């Protein structure tokens, strides 16, 4: 029986809202919750703090995580994993809820399979690349933050009749790049999932230019190319002036959108219910308004995102 559990968080918009849902759902079952500070590092170091209903007041609208986070290299060693297990035992934690992307969920799967810890995951990453999960927490906010910045860049691109190359986040995944380029009415997008031809992009720019089209926005996912390199190549090949913008970490922060807050409420609640009902080594996801439990082993496998249809649409509309 679960009387007390810990929560570990990664960082993106919607995580605080999920934490609130987790703590308050647990409170309705008279179950105690301990927040782990700085992700898996906090589990190794025994850095925990109790969370009650009041301690999660006023955080639903905050980006980031009030628990702080870290990419824990230390957790990769068995010595530190055993230290984390010691923390779990010493604090009498009967289970864990882990809120994060692939790295965090991989750690959760390891705790469940290697050490028998009861673990439920909540997928949260701006890259939206957790396998079998339609919508991860933080992804909607990230696209909207990028779109807001892009709309401002468009003002200058249009007024000054310029070519802009805008770099968005996504090391291995073009989710933000694809969505923001379609939502922002961009002329092209360079994605990790597909090949691109700079000569072809330049030919289109020149053809458009000849017909009086004078402003262009090309989106680049950071994992595929650098905005500066693409812009330099376009100038070299076309002789036209270019400007770049690298949006960077603004995309991981900011107030969560309504979509992310509602998703956080549902997933946070469902994760606690799953843990209390004896489920483990799974993550919660929402499909057609129903909660699904996906084995972590499946969720942490690489996700193949298909962007061809949206890319074709972008090209028709640009
Ligand atoms: O995995 C999410 C993500 O934001 C990627 O889009 C990005 O490439 C990476 O994390 C950046 O990681 P860090 O904040 O550790 O530099």
Tab-separated table of C-alpha atoms and ligand atoms in Angstrom:
chain	number	residue	atom	x	y	z
A	1	UNK	CA	0.000	0.000	0.000
A	2	UNK	CA	1.246	3.488	-0.869
A	3	UNK	CA	1.270	5.830	2.135
A	4	UNK	CA	3.974	8.202	0.997
A	5	UNK	CA	5.700	8.818	-2.334
A	6	UNK	CA	8.248	11.129	-3.928
A	7	UNK	CA	8.007	13.327	-7.049
A	8	UNK	CA	10.901	14.089	-9.385
A	9	UNK	CA	10.603	16.754	-12.081
A	10	UNK	CA	12.416	17.848	-15.227
A	11	UNK	CA	11.858	21.388	-16.485
A	12	UNK	CA	9.258	22.752	-18.910
A	13	UNK	CA	5.978	24.661	-18.788
A	14	UNK	CA	3.127	22.728	-17.180
A	15	UNK	CA	5.280	20.780	-14.724
A	16	UNK	CA	4.280	22.951	-11.751
A	17	UNK	CA	0.621	22.546	-12.695
A	18	UNK	CA	1.157	18.758	-12.785
A	19	UNK	CA	2.895	18.875	-9.401
A	20	UNK	CA	-0.112	20.711	-7.962
A	21	UNK	CA	-2.454	18.041	-9.357
A	22	UNK	CA	-0.256	15.239	-7.974
A	23	UNK	CA	-0.009	16.721	-4.478
A	24	UNK	CA	-3.700	17.588	-4.200
A	25	UNK	CA	-4.896	14.242	-5.542
A	26	UNK	CA	-2.611	12.491	-3.037
A	27	UNK	CA	-3.939	14.708	-0.235
A	28	UNK	CA	-7.511	13.629	-0.966
A	29	UNK	CA	-6.325	10.045	-0.356
A	30	UNK	CA	-4.409	11.085	2.822
A	31	UNK	CA	-1.170	10.108	1.117
A	32	UNK	CA	1.992	12.118	1.852
A	33	UNK	CA	4.141	13.558	-0.949
A	34	UNK	CA	7.823	14.508	-0.881
A	35	UNK	CA	9.317	16.665	-3.635
A	36	UNK	CA	12.814	15.644	-4.750
A	37	UNK	CA	15.001	18.720	-5.267
A	38	UNK	CA	17.151	18.905	-8.458
A	39	UNK	CA	15.919	15.724	-10.122
A	40	UNK	CA	17.834	12.465	-9.713
A	41	UNK	CA	20.714	14.361	-8.072
A	42	UNK	CA	18.341	15.138	-5.199
A	43	UNK	CA	17.469	11.466	-4.866
A	44	UNK	CA	21.181	10.601	-4.607
A	45	UNK	CA	21.813	13.380	-2.077
A	46	UNK	CA	18.662	12.821	-0.001
A	47	UNK	CA	17.455	16.314	-0.856
A	48	UNK	CA	13.679	16.158	-0.321
A	49	UNK	CA	10.968	18.406	1.029
A	50	UNK	CA	7.429	17.635	2.115
A	51	UNK	CA	4.685	19.005	-0.132
A	52	UNK	CA	1.185	19.656	1.153
A	53	UNK	CA	-1.876	21.281	-0.433
A	54	UNK	CA	-0.743	24.783	0.529
A	55	UNK	CA	2.834	24.351	-0.704
A	56	UNK	CA	1.541	24.043	-4.265
A	57	UNK	CA	-0.695	27.143	-4.115
A	58	UNK	CA	-0.158	29.788	-6.768
A	59	UNK	CA	2.090	27.656	-8.999
A	60	UNK	CA	-0.388	26.569	-11.693
A	61	UNK	CA	0.673	29.481	-13.913
A	62	UNK	CA	4.433	29.254	-13.326
A	63	UNK	CA	6.894	27.912	-15.909
A	64	UNK	CA	9.893	25.755	-14.930
A	65	UNK	CA	9.715	23.640	-11.784
A	66	UNK	CA	9.584	24.808	-8.177
A	67	UNK	CA	11.540	21.649	-7.285
A	68	UNK	CA	14.463	22.600	-9.560
A	69	UNK	CA	15.995	20.084	-11.922
A	70	UNK	CA	19.288	18.750	-13.299
A	71	UNK	CA	20.556	16.491	-16.055
A	72	UNK	CA	22.040	13.947	-13.628
A	73	UNK	CA	25.189	12.334	-15.006
A	74	UNK	CA	25.805	10.950	-11.508
A	75	UNK	CA	22.689	8.775	-11.649
A	76	UNK	CA	24.327	6.707	-14.407
A	77	UNK	CA	26.642	4.918	-11.930
A	78	UNK	CA	25.432	1.967	-9.882
A	79	UNK	CA	27.014	3.412	-6.745
A	80	UNK	CA	24.823	6.511	-7.013
A	81	UNK	CA	21.748	4.485	-7.955
A	82	UNK	CA	22.205	2.522	-4.714
A	83	UNK	CA	22.530	5.817	-2.868
A	84	UNK	CA	19.193	6.895	-4.431
A	85	UNK	CA	17.599	3.632	-3.251
A	86	UNK	CA	18.934	4.354	0.250
A	87	UNK	CA	17.188	7.750	0.151
A	88	UNK	CA	13.936	6.072	-0.912
A	89	UNK	CA	14.201	3.554	1.941
A	90	UNK	CA	15.306	6.031	4.613
A	91	UNK	CA	12.444	8.374	3.765
A	92	UNK	CA	9.984	5.467	3.626
A	93	UNK	CA	8.858	6.345	0.113
A	94	UNK	CA	6.545	3.627	-1.216
A	95	UNK	CA	6.795	4.893	-4.771
A	96	UNK	CA	7.805	7.686	-7.129
A	97	UNK	CA	6.158	9.854	-9.760
A	98	UNK	CA	8.619	11.091	-12.381
A	99	UNK	CA	7.629	14.047	-14.578
A	100	UNK	CA	9.889	14.528	-17.597
A	101	UNK	CA	11.031	13.459	-21.040
A	102	UNK	CA	13.030	10.495	-22.334
A	103	UNK	CA	15.979	10.850	-19.946
A	104	UNK	CA	13.785	11.141	-16.846
A	105	UNK	CA	11.524	8.270	-17.916
A	106	UNK	CA	14.557	6.093	-18.689
A	107	UNK	CA	15.728	6.672	-15.097
A	108	UNK	CA	12.240	5.770	-13.859
A	109	UNK	CA	12.250	2.537	-15.885
A	110	UNK	CA	15.654	1.632	-14.445
A	111	UNK	CA	14.451	2.190	-10.869
A	112	UNK	CA	11.420	0.005	-11.522
A	113	UNK	CA	13.152	-2.878	-13.298
A	114	UNK	CA	16.544	-2.996	-11.557
A	115	UNK	CA	15.496	-2.062	-8.026
A	116	UNK	CA	11.757	-2.825	-7.861
A	117	UNK	CA	10.712	0.750	-7.078
A	118	UNK	CA	7.042	1.461	-7.861
A	119	UNK	CA	7.170	4.233	-10.455
A	120	UNK	CA	4.661	6.092	-12.632
A	121	UNK	CA	5.809	8.617	-15.230
A	122	UNK	CA	4.186	11.754	-16.637
A	123	UNK	CA	5.564	12.614	-20.113
A	124	UNK	CA	6.779	16.229	-20.172
A	125	UNK	CA	9.059	17.594	-22.887
A	126	UNK	CA	8.887	20.473	-25.333
A	127	UNK	CA	10.093	18.076	-28.061
A	128	UNK	CA	6.883	16.004	-27.753
A	129	UNK	CA	8.892	12.904	-28.571
A	130	UNK	CA	7.831	10.332	-25.981
A	131	UNK	CA	6.898	7.191	-27.885
A	132	UNK	CA	3.155	6.333	-28.110
A	133	UNK	CA	2.238	9.623	-26.396
A	134	UNK	CA	0.259	12.120	-28.508
A	135	UNK	CA	0.797	15.187	-26.351
A	136	UNK	CA	3.563	15.699	-23.796
A	137	UNK	CA	3.346	18.454	-21.205
A	138	UNK	CA	5.176	21.625	-22.238
A	139	UNK	CA	5.016	21.065	-26.004
A	140	UNK	CA	1.959	23.257	-26.612
A	141	UNK	CA	3.438	26.124	-24.597
A	142	UNK	CA	6.778	25.850	-26.392
A	143	UNK	CA	5.115	26.071	-29.818
A	144	UNK	CA	3.084	29.080	-28.699
A	145	UNK	CA	6.120	30.850	-27.231
A	146	UNK	CA	8.012	30.273	-30.492
A	147	UNK	CA	4.991	31.439	-32.502
A	148	UNK	CA	4.742	34.650	-30.486
A	149	UNK	CA	8.420	35.410	-31.226
A	150	UNK	CA	7.981	34.461	-34.877
A	151	UNK	CA	5.013	36.801	-35.335
A	152	UNK	CA	7.215	39.665	-34.108
A	153	UNK	CA	10.025	38.691	-36.466
A	154	UNK	CA	7.497	38.579	-39.312
A	155	UNK	CA	6.679	42.268	-38.699
A	156	UNK	CA	10.272	43.194	-39.517
A	157	UNK	CA	10.631	40.621	-42.279
A	158	UNK	CA	7.590	42.144	-44.012
A	159	UNK	CA	8.389	45.811	-43.332
A	160	UNK	CA	12.014	45.588	-44.399
A	161	UNK	CA	11.427	42.950	-47.078
A	162	UNK	CA	14.014	40.595	-45.686
A	163	UNK	CA	14.859	36.927	-45.513
A	164	UNK	CA	14.947	35.584	-41.948
A	165	UNK	CA	16.283	32.246	-40.782
A	166	UNK	CA	14.883	31.379	-37.342
A	167	UNK	CA	16.385	28.564	-35.263
A	168	UNK	CA	14.091	26.754	-32.830
A	169	UNK	CA	14.777	24.013	-30.268
A	170	UNK	CA	14.713	20.324	-31.066
A	171	UNK	CA	17.968	18.416	-30.950
A	172	UNK	CA	16.678	15.177	-32.392
A	173	UNK	CA	13.133	16.164	-33.117
A	174	UNK	CA	11.456	18.656	-35.445
A	175	UNK	CA	8.173	18.945	-33.546
A	176	UNK	CA	8.447	22.631	-32.610
A	177	UNK	CA	9.949	23.513	-35.998
A	178	UNK	CA	7.171	21.816	-37.982
A	179	UNK	CA	4.298	23.156	-35.872
A	180	UNK	CA	5.570	26.717	-35.614
A	181	UNK	CA	6.408	26.960	-39.304
A	182	UNK	CA	2.903	25.824	-40.274
A	183	UNK	CA	1.197	28.007	-37.660
A	184	UNK	CA	3.405	30.972	-38.545
A	185	UNK	CA	2.916	30.740	-42.301
A	186	UNK	CA	6.630	30.258	-43.010
A	187	UNK	CA	8.090	29.567	-46.424
A	188	UNK	CA	10.220	26.573	-45.462
A	189	UNK	CA	11.376	24.425	-42.548
A	190	UNK	CA	14.496	22.346	-42.042
A	191	UNK	CA	13.810	19.282	-39.879
A	192	UNK	CA	15.981	16.537	-38.344
A	193	UNK	CA	13.514	13.994	-39.775
A	194	UNK	CA	14.060	14.850	-43.427
A	195	UNK	CA	16.774	15.831	-45.895
A	196	UNK	CA	16.932	19.358	-47.163
A	197	UNK	CA	18.414	20.957	-50.240
A	198	UNK	CA	19.743	24.484	-49.806
A	199	UNK	CA	20.050	24.938	-53.566
A	200	UNK	CA	16.347	24.142	-53.909
A	201	UNK	CA	15.436	26.604	-51.122
A	202	UNK	CA	17.504	29.279	-52.906
A	203	UNK	CA	15.932	28.511	-56.276
A	204	UNK	CA	12.488	29.020	-54.702
A	205	UNK	CA	13.586	32.280	-53.082
A	206	UNK	CA	14.912	33.562	-56.419
A	207	UNK	CA	11.786	32.447	-58.286
A	208	UNK	CA	9.601	34.152	-55.664
A	209	UNK	CA	11.770	37.229	-55.796
A	210	UNK	CA	11.337	37.457	-59.550
A	211	UNK	CA	7.572	37.517	-58.987
A	212	UNK	CA	7.774	40.277	-56.386
A	213	UNK	CA	7.851	38.134	-53.203
A	214	UNK	CA	10.322	39.903	-50.982
A	215	UNK	CA	10.124	38.503	-47.450
A	216	UNK	CA	10.850	34.937	-46.390
A	217	UNK	CA	11.024	33.072	-43.139
A	218	UNK	CA	12.819	29.743	-42.999
A	219	UNK	CA	12.632	27.777	-39.722
A	220	UNK	CA	15.532	25.537	-38.727
A	221	UNK	CA	15.431	22.870	-35.997
A	222	UNK	CA	18.658	23.258	-33.998
A	223	UNK	CA	19.528	19.568	-34.331
A	224	UNK	CA	19.619	19.648	-38.122
A	225	UNK	CA	21.421	22.898	-38.951
A	226	UNK	CA	22.496	26.220	-37.493
A	227	UNK	CA	20.592	29.353	-38.519
A	228	UNK	CA	23.850	31.233	-39.159
A	229	UNK	CA	25.141	28.582	-41.588
A	230	UNK	CA	21.850	28.458	-43.484
A	231	UNK	CA	21.629	32.256	-43.683
A	232	UNK	CA	25.246	32.578	-44.874
A	233	UNK	CA	24.642	29.948	-47.564
A	234	UNK	CA	21.446	31.686	-48.759
A	235	UNK	CA	23.283	35.008	-49.062
A	236	UNK	CA	26.156	33.343	-50.917
A	237	UNK	CA	23.878	31.537	-53.340
A	238	UNK	CA	21.335	34.317	-53.980
A	239	UNK	CA	23.218	37.520	-53.192
A	240	UNK	CA	20.273	38.530	-50.976
A	241	UNK	CA	20.610	39.946	-47.468
A	242	UNK	CA	19.592	37.661	-44.604
A	243	UNK	CA	19.057	37.991	-40.847
A	244	UNK	CA	18.917	35.303	-38.198
A	245	UNK	CA	17.208	34.771	-34.851
A	246	UNK	CA	18.006	31.930	-32.449
A	247	UNK	CA	15.069	31.525	-30.077
A	248	UNK	CA	16.820	29.162	-27.626
A	249	UNK	CA	15.621	28.503	-24.111
A	250	UNK	CA	12.792	31.048	-24.125
A	251	UNK	CA	10.880	28.136	-25.678
A	252	UNK	CA	11.181	25.943	-22.581
A	253	UNK	CA	9.980	28.645	-20.193
A	254	UNK	CA	6.958	30.869	-19.839
A	255	UNK	CA	3.407	30.589	-18.535
A	256	UNK	CA	1.851	27.284	-19.503
A	257	UNK	CA	-0.991	27.538	-22.006
A	258	UNK	CA	-4.502	26.452	-21.017
A	259	UNK	CA	-3.915	23.268	-23.033
A	260	UNK	CA	-0.850	22.394	-20.931
A	261	UNK	CA	-2.511	23.287	-17.618
A	262	UNK	CA	-5.536	21.103	-18.338
A	263	UNK	CA	-3.305	18.260	-19.535
A	264	UNK	CA	-1.255	18.666	-16.328
A	265	UNK	CA	-4.392	18.430	-14.176
A	266	UNK	CA	-5.551	15.247	-15.901
A	267	UNK	CA	-2.166	13.518	-16.054
A	268	UNK	CA	-1.158	14.512	-12.509
A	269	UNK	CA	-4.421	13.138	-11.136
A	270	UNK	CA	-4.207	9.957	-13.229
A	271	UNK	CA	-0.589	9.288	-12.233
A	272	UNK	CA	-1.487	9.270	-8.534
A	273	UNK	CA	-4.537	7.072	-9.089
A	274	UNK	CA	-2.383	4.631	-11.079
A	275	UNK	CA	0.337	4.508	-8.421
A	276	UNK	CA	-2.193	3.980	-5.612
A	277	UNK	CA	-3.921	1.210	-7.512
A	278	UNK	CA	-0.653	-0.746	-7.699
A	279	UNK	CA	0.477	0.116	-11.239
A	280	UNK	CA	4.190	0.547	-11.854
A	281	UNK	CA	6.792	0.968	-14.616
A	282	UNK	CA	4.231	2.813	-16.771
A	283	UNK	CA	3.485	6.367	-17.810
A	284	UNK	CA	0.130	8.074	-18.134
A	285	UNK	CA	-1.061	9.570	-21.414
A	286	UNK	CA	-4.262	11.044	-22.761
A	287	UNK	CA	-5.813	9.536	-25.910
A	288	UNK	CA	-9.246	10.629	-27.110
A	289	UNK	CA	-9.961	12.074	-23.659
A	290	UNK	CA	-9.223	8.723	-22.001
A	291	UNK	CA	-6.255	7.996	-19.771
A	292	UNK	CA	-3.932	5.310	-21.071
A	293	UNK	CA	-1.114	3.549	-19.246
A	294	UNK	CA	1.893	2.946	-21.474
A	295	UNK	CA	4.738	0.650	-20.328
A	296	UNK	CA	7.858	2.754	-19.746
A	297	UNK	CA	9.824	0.235	-21.796
A	298	UNK	CA	7.700	1.277	-24.801
A	299	UNK	CA	7.571	4.994	-23.962
A	300	UNK	CA	11.360	5.376	-23.879
A	301	UNK	CA	11.885	3.814	-27.309
A	302	UNK	CA	12.723	6.359	-30.034
A	303	UNK	CA	9.592	7.947	-31.492
A	304	UNK	CA	9.273	8.262	-35.240
A	305	UNK	CA	7.423	11.462	-36.007
A	306	UNK	CA	6.023	11.750	-39.536
A	307	UNK	CA	6.010	15.286	-40.869
A	308	UNK	CA	5.646	14.762	-44.647
A	309	UNK	CA	1.903	15.628	-44.830
A	310	UNK	CA	2.329	18.822	-42.805
A	311	UNK	CA	5.446	19.742	-44.761
A	312	UNK	CA	3.585	19.296	-48.066
A	313	UNK	CA	0.778	21.505	-46.720
A	314	UNK	CA	3.280	24.177	-45.694
A	315	UNK	CA	4.760	24.206	-49.188
A	316	UNK	CA	1.313	24.456	-50.828
A	317	UNK	CA	0.373	27.383	-48.596
A	318	UNK	CA	3.678	29.302	-48.646
B	1	LIG	O1	14.982	17.774	-24.719
B	1	LIG	C1	14.409	19.048	-24.657
B	1	LIG	C2	15.395	20.097	-25.110
B	1	LIG	O2	14.865	21.349	-24.800
B	1	LIG	C3	15.802	20.028	-26.588
B	1	LIG	O3	14.852	20.589	-27.465
B	1	LIG	C4	17.095	20.788	-26.560
B	1	LIG	O4	17.912	20.440	-27.644
B	1	LIG	C5	17.689	20.366	-25.262
B	1	LIG	O5	16.624	19.990	-24.415
B	1	LIG	C6	18.513	21.428	-24.586
B	1	LIG	O6	19.027	20.912	-23.397
B	1	LIG	P1	19.746	21.816	-22.299
B	1	LIG	O7	18.729	22.720	-21.704
B	1	LIG	O8	20.266	20.837	-21.307
B	1	LIG	O9	20.801	22.576	-23.020
